[in-house]
Amino acid sequence: MDYYSKQISKLIEELSRLPGIGAKSAQRLAFHILNMPPEQVDELAGALTDARHNIKYCQECFTLTDTDICPICKNKARDHKTIMVVETPRDLTAYEKTGKYEGVYHVLHGAISPMLGIGPNEIRLKELMSRLTKEDIEEVIIATNSSLEGETTAMYISKLIKPTGIKVSRIASGVPVGGDLEYIDEVTLLRALEGRTEL
Ligand code: ZN
């Protein structure tokens, strides 16, 4: 790509690495950025760098946060005996937006996928099991996606937890197959949560 000067090409190249950004969008974004006031660009660059360098995993639920313990885990008003297991921090946000879930979470950061070579040790499953032995937990709600990977993960987790005697439930289907939780509207999410069944 020699149509642009080196720095513009570099900017387009970096932007096109982002998910969902093709070559055309990258060009459009690059020229948009070049037309922004310099202070605004500094803000954007600063936000990117700060977020990437300061965000870490919550020591309890493993969501992304800028403190050792995230605000949800820190909140004493929440029900710490109910853990909802989700695949990503985005799924957590989707449930938080419903404003109706009062328990806490556990973020796996992925799902078991034999096809992609992702086994139980590649997700935060050991950490979940260790929480179950250390904390007084009454129910684990498995809210992994309804994709093949999500279902495989749900089955695997329920088999692990069953012997402990802790109640394990799975959110109701009705969430479209293969659907990412984050794209599902809040009413559907709530219905899935309320209609959960014990495994
Ligand atoms: Zn947390």
PDB file of N, CA and C and ligand atoms in Angstrom, residues 58 61 70 73, ligand 1:
ATOM      1  N   CYS A  58      -9.986  -9.353  38.142  1.00  0.00           N
ATOM      2  CA  CYS A  58     -10.453  -9.311  39.526  1.00  0.00           C
ATOM      3  C   CYS A  58      -9.961 -10.595  40.192  1.00  0.00           C
ATOM      4  N   CYS A  61     -13.534 -12.830  40.784  1.00  0.00           N
ATOM      5  CA  CYS A  61     -14.388 -13.334  39.696  1.00  0.00           C
ATOM      6  C   CYS A  61     -13.696 -13.349  38.339  1.00  0.00           C
ATOM      7  N   CYS A  70     -13.060  -6.333  41.929  1.00  0.00           N
ATOM      8  CA  CYS A  70     -13.957  -5.494  41.123  1.00  0.00           C
ATOM      9  C   CYS A  70     -15.106  -4.944  41.979  1.00  0.00           C
ATOM     10  N   CYS A  73     -17.759  -7.635  43.123  1.00  0.00           N
ATOM     11  CA  CYS A  73     -17.322  -8.521  44.211  1.00  0.00           C
ATOM     12  C   CYS A  73     -17.202  -7.755  45.527  1.00  0.00           C
TER      13      CYS A  73
HETATM   14 ZN    ZN B   1     -14.943  -9.536  40.759  1.00  0.00          ZN
END
